[in-house]
mmCIF file of C-alpha atoms in Angstrom:
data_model
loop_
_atom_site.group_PDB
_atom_site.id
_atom_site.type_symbol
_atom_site.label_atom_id
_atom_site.label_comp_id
_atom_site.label_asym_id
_atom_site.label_seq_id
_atom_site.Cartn_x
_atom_site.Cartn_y
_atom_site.Cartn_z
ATOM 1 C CA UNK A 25 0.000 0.000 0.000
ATOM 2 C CA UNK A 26 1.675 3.609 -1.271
ATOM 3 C CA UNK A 27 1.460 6.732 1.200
ATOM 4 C CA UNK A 28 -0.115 9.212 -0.790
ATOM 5 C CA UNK A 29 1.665 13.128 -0.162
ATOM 6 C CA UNK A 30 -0.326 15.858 -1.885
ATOM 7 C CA UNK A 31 2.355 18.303 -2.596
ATOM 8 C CA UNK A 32 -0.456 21.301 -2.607
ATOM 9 C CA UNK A 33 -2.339 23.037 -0.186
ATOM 10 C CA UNK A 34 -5.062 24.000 -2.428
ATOM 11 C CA UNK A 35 -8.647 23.213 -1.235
ATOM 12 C CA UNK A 36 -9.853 22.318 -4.831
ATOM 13 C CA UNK A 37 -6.947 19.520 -5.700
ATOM 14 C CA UNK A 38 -7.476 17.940 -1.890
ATOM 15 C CA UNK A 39 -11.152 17.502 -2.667
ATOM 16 C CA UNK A 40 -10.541 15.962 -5.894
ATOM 17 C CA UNK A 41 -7.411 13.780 -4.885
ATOM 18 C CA UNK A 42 -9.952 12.186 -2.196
ATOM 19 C CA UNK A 43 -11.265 10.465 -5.430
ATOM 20 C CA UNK A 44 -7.869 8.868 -5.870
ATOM 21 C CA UNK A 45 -7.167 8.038 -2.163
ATOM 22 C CA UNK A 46 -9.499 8.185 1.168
ATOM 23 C CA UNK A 47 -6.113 8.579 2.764
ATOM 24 C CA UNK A 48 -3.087 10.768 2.150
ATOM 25 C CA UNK A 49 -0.908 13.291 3.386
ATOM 26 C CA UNK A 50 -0.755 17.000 2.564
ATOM 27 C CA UNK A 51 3.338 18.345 2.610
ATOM 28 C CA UNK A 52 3.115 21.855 1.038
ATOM 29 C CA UNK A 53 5.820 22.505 -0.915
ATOM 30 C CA UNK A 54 8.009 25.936 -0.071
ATOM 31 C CA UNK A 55 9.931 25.558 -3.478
ATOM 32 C CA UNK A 56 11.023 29.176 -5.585
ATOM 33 C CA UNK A 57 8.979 29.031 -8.817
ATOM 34 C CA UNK A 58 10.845 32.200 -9.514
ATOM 35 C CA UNK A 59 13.315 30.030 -10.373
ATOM 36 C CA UNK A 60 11.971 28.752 -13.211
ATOM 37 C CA UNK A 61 12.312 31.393 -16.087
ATOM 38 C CA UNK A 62 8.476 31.088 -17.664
ATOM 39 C CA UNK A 63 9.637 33.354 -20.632
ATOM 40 C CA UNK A 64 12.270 30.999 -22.050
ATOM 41 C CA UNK A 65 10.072 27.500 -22.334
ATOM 42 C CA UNK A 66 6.450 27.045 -23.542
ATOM 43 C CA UNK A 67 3.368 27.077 -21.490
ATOM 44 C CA UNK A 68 3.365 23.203 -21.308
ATOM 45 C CA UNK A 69 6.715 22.600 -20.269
ATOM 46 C CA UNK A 70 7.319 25.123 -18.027
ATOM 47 C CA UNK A 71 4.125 24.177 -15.981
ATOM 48 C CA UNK A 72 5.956 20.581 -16.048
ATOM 49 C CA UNK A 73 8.834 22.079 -14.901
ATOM 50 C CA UNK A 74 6.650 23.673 -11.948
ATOM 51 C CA UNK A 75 5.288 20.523 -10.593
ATOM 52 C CA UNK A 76 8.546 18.746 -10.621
ATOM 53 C CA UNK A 77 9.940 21.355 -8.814
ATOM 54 C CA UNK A 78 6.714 21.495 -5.969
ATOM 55 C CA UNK A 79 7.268 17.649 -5.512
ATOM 56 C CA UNK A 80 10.679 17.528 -5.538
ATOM 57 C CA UNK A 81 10.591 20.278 -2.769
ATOM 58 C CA UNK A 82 8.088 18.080 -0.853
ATOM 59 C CA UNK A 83 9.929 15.167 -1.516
ATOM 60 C CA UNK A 84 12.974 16.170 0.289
ATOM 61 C CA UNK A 85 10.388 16.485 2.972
ATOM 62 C CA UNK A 86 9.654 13.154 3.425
ATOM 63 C CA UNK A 87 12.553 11.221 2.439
ATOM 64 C CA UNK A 88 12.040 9.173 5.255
ATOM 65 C CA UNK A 89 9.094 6.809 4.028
ATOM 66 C CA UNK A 90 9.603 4.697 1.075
ATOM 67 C CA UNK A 91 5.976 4.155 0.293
ATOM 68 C CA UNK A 92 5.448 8.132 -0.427
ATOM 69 C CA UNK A 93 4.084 8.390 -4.007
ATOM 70 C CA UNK A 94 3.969 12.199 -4.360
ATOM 71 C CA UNK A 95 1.914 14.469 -6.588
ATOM 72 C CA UNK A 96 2.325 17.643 -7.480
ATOM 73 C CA UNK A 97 0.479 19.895 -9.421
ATOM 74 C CA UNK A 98 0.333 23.401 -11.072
ATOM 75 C CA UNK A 99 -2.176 25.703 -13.329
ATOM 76 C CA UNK A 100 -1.771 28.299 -15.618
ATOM 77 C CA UNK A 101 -3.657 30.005 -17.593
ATOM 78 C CA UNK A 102 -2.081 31.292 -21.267
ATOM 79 C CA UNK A 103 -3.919 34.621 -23.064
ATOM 80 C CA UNK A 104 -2.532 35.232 -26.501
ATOM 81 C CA UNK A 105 1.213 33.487 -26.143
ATOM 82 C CA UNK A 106 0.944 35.413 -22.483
ATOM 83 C CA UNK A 107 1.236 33.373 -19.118
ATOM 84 C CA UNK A 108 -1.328 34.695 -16.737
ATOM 85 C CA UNK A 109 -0.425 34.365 -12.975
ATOM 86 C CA UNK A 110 -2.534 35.490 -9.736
ATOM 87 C CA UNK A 111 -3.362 38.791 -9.732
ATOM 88 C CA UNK A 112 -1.651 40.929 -7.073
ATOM 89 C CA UNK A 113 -4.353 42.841 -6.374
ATOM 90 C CA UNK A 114 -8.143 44.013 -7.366
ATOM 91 C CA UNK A 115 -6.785 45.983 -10.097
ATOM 92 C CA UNK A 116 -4.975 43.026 -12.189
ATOM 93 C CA UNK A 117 -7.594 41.272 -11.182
ATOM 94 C CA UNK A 118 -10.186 43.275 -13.550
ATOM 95 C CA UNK A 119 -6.858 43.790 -16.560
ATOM 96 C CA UNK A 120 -6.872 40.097 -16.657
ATOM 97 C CA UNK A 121 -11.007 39.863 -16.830
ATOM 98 C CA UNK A 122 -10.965 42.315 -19.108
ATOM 99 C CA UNK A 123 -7.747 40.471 -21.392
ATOM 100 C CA UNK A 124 -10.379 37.107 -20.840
ATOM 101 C CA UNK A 125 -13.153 38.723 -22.386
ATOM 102 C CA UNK A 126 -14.984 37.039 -25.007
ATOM 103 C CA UNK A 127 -11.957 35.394 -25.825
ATOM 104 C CA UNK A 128 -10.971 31.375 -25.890
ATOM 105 C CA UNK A 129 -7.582 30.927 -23.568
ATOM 106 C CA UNK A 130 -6.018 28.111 -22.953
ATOM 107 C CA UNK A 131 -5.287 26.317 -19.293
ATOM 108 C CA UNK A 132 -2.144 23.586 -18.324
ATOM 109 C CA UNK A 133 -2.244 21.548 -15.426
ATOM 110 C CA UNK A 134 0.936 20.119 -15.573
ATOM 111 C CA UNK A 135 1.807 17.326 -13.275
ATOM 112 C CA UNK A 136 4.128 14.982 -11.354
ATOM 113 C CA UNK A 137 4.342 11.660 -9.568
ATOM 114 C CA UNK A 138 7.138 10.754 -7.549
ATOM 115 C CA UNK A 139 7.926 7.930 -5.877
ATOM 116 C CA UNK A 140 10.113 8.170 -2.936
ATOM 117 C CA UNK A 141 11.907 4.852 -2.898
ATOM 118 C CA UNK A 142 13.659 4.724 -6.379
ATOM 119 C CA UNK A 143 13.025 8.506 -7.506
ATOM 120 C CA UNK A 144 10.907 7.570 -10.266
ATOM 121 C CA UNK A 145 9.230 10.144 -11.712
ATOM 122 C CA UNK A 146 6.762 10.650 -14.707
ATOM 123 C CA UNK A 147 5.695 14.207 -15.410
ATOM 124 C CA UNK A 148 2.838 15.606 -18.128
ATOM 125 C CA UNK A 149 0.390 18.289 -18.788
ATOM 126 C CA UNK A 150 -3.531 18.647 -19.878
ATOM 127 C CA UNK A 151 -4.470 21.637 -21.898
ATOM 128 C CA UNK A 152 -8.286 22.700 -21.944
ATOM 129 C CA UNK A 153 -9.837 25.555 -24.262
ATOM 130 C CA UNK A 154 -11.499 27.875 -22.216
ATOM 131 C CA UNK A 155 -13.889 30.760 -24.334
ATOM 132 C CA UNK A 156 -15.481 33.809 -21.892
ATOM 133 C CA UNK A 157 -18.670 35.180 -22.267
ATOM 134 C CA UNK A 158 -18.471 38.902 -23.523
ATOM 135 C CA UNK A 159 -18.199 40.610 -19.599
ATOM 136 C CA UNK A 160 -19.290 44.175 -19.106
ATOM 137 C CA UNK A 161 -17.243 46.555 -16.813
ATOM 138 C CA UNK A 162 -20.270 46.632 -14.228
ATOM 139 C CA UNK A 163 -20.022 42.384 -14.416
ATOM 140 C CA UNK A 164 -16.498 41.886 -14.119
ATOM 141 C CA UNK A 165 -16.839 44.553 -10.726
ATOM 142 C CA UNK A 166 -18.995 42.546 -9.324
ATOM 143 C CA UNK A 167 -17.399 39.177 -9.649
ATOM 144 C CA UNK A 168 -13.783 40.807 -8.305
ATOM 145 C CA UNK A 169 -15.991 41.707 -5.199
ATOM 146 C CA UNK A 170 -16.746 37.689 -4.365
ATOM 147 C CA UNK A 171 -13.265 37.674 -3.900
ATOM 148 C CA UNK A 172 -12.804 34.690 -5.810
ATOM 149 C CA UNK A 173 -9.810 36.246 -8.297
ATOM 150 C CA UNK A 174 -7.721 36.729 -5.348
ATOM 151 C CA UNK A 175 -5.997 33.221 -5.455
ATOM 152 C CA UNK A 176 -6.456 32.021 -8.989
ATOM 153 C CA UNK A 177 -4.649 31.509 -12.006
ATOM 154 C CA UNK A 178 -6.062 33.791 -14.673
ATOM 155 C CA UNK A 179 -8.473 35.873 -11.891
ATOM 156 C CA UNK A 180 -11.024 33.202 -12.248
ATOM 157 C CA UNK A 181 -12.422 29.718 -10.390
ATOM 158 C CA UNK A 182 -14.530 27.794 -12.697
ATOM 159 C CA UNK A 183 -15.597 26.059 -9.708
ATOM 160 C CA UNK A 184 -17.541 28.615 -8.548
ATOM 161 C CA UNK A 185 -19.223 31.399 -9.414
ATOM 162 C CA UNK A 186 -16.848 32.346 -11.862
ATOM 163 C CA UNK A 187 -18.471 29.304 -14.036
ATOM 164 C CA UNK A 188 -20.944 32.113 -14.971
ATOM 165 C CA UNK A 189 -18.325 33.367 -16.899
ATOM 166 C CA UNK A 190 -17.872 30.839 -18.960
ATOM 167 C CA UNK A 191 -19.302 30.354 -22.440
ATOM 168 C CA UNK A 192 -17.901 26.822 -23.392
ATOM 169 C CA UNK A 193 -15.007 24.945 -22.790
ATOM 170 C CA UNK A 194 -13.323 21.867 -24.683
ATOM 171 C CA UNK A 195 -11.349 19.660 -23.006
ATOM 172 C CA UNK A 196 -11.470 18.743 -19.100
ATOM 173 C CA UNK A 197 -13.052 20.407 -17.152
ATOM 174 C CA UNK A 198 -10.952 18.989 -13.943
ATOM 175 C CA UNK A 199 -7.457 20.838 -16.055
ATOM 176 C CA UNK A 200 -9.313 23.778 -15.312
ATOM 177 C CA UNK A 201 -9.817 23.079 -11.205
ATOM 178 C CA UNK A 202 -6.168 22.712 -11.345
ATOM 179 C CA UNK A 203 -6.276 18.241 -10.822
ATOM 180 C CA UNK A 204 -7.027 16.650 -13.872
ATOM 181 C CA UNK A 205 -8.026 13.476 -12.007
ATOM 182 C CA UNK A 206 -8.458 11.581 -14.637
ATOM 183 C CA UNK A 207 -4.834 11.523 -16.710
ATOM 184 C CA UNK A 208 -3.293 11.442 -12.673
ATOM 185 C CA UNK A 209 -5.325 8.334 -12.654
ATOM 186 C CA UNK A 210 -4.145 6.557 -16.213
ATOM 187 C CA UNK A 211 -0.744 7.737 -15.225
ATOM 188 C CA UNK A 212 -0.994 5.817 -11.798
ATOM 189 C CA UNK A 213 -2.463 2.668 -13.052
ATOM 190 C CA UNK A 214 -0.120 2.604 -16.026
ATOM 191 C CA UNK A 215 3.306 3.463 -15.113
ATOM 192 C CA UNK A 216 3.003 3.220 -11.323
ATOM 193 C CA UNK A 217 1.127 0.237 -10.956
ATOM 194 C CA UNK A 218 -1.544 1.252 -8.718
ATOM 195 C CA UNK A 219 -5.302 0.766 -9.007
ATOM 196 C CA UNK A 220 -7.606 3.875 -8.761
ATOM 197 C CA UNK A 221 -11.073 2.590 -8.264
#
């Protein structure tokens, strides 16, 4: 039996990753993503390069136990050739909105599992096609004050009420949570060895 370590602290990915396992550990990772210059790769390897760095930084944290299989995860959300981050406040909050408006983006998830005991590790991405609704000023406003921009990639959680937002999207909708549950699975069953459902 593997010891699960969820190398996120992000409410969304530990609800989903209860699908996968009843039972596992959350080790947040404290890596630098700074360190990973997001201008010189593309959007689907550098989001790679992001979750091997969050469970490589957890990793180290747990060293100890053999069984750890560790996942880690990270979203982005790409505007016109243009990574989108968090916004830092209210105000890039509403610039990104506004950038999202009416438009199809696109969102990686890229991912990683690690197992502790021989360092094997197999890392890949999921990109979803997102399209916004056309968003008046007023509309946009009124979804910043929910509050639900603060901590997301792109100043959006489809997840909640920022699904209003949404015209249509192609692909998985799981990518766009941030835990697309259902490659993490195929990539545990196939190259780990380990039984999902």
């Amino acid at each position: 039996m593997s010891d699960f370590v969820l190398a996120s602290a992000s409410p969304r990915r530990k609800e989903l990753m209860r699908l996968i396992a009843e039972d596992f550990r959350v080790v947040v990772s404290d890596a630098d993503e700074s360190a990973i210059d997001k201008a010189a790769l593309p959007p689907s390897i550098y989001v790679q390069e992001l979750a091997l760095l969050k469970a490589s930084a957890s990793a180290k944290k747990v060293l100890k136990d053999k069984k750890a299989i560790i996942i880690g995860a990270d979203t982005i959300v790409v505007s016109n050739g243009e990574i989108m981050g968090k916004p830092a406040d209210d105000g890039g909050a509403f610039d990104m909105l506004r950038a999202l408006s009416g438009k199809t983006h696109e969102v990686y998830t890229g991912f990683c599992i690690m197992r502790v005991r021989d360092a094997y590790t197999v890392c890949d991405c999921v990109k979803t096609e997102v399209t916004f609704r056309d968003l008046s000023d007023e509309k946009i406003r009124a979804y910043i004050k929910t509050g639900e921009p603060r901590d997301k990639a792109g100043a959006y959680g489809i997840q909640g009420k920022g699904s209003m937002l949404i015209k249509k999207i192609s692909g998985d909708y799981f990518n766009v949570v941030g835990f697309p549950i259902s490659e993490i699975a195929a990539v545990l069953e196939k190259d780990f060895n380990i039984d999902t459902i």
